[in-house]
GROMACS .gro file of C-alpha atoms in nm:
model
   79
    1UNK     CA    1   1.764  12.591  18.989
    2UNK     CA    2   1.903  12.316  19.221
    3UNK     CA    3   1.571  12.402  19.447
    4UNK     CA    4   1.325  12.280  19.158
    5UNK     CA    5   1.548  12.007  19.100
    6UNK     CA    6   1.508  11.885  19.450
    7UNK     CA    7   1.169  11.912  19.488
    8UNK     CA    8   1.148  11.743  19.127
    9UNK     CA    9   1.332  11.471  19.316
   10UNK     CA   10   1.112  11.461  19.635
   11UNK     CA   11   0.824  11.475  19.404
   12UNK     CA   12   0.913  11.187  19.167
   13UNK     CA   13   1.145  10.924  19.437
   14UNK     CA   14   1.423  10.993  19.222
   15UNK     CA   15   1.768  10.877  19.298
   16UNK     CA   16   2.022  11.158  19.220
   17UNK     CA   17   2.167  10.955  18.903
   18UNK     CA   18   1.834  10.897  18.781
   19UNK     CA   19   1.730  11.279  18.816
   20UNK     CA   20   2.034  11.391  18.604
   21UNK     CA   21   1.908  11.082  18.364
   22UNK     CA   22   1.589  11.308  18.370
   23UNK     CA   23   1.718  11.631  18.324
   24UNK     CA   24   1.907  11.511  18.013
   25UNK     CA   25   1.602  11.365  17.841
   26UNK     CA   26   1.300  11.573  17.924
   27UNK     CA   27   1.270  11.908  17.802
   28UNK     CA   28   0.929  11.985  18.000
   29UNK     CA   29   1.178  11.936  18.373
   30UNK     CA   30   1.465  12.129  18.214
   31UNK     CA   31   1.204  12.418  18.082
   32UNK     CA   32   1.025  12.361  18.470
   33UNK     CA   33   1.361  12.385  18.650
   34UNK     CA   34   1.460  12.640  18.396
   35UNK     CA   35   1.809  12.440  18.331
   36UNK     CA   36   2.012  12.552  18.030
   37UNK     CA   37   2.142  12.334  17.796
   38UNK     CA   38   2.468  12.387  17.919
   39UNK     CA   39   2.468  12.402  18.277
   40UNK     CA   40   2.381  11.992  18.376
   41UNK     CA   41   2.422  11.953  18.736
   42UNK     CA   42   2.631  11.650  18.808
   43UNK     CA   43   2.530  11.343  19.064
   44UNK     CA   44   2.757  11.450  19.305
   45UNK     CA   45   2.642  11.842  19.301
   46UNK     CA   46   2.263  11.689  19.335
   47UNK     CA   47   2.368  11.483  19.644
   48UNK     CA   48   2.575  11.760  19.775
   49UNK     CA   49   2.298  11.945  19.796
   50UNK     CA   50   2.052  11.719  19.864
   51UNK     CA   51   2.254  11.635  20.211
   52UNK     CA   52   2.328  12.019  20.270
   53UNK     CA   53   1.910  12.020  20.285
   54UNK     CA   54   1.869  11.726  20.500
   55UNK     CA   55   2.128  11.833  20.719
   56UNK     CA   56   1.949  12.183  20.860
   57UNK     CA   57   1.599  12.087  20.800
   58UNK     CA   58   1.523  12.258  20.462
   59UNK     CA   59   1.386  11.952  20.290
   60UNK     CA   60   1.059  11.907  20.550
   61UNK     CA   61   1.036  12.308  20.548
   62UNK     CA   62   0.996  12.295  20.175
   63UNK     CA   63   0.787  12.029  20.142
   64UNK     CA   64   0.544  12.160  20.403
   65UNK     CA   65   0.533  12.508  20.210
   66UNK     CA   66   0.420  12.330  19.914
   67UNK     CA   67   0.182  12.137  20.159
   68UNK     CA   68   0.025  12.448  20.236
   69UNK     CA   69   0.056  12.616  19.893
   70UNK     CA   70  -0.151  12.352  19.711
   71UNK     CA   71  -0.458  12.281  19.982
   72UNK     CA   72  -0.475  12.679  20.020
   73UNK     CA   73  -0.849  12.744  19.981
   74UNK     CA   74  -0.984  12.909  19.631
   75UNK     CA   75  -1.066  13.231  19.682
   76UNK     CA   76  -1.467  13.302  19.631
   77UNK     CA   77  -1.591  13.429  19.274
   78UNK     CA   78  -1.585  13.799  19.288
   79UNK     CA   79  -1.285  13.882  19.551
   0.00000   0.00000   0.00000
């Protein structure tokens, strides 16, 4: 959950207060993130590990697998 949350963040430029701001207000992220009701990560557990990610490299790793995810190219009609 906290990944999808993150790269929600990354995605969007959101702040960590503003992404819990989002996460309380749009269903479509929660549903996306697949966030209970019940289980709303705080702004400190967002920066927590948002730093944790920073800190040994994860964030760029991420962000270049869903890079390379999204210009893969389409496979041909027929395969």
């Amino acid at each position: 959950v906290l990944l999808r949350i993150y790269l929600v963040q990354r995605v969007g430029g959101l702040s960590d207060p503003v992404m819990v701001n989002v996460l309380r207000g749009s269903l479509s992220v929660r549903e996306f993130v697949r966030l209970s009701w019940f289980a709303l990560p705080s702004v400190e557990q967002l920066g927590s590990f948002r730093r944790f990610m920073e800190k040994h490299g994860f964030d760029k790793r991420l962000l270049e697998m869903v890079e390379m995810t999204m210009t893969l190219p389409e496979r041909a009609a027929g395969d």
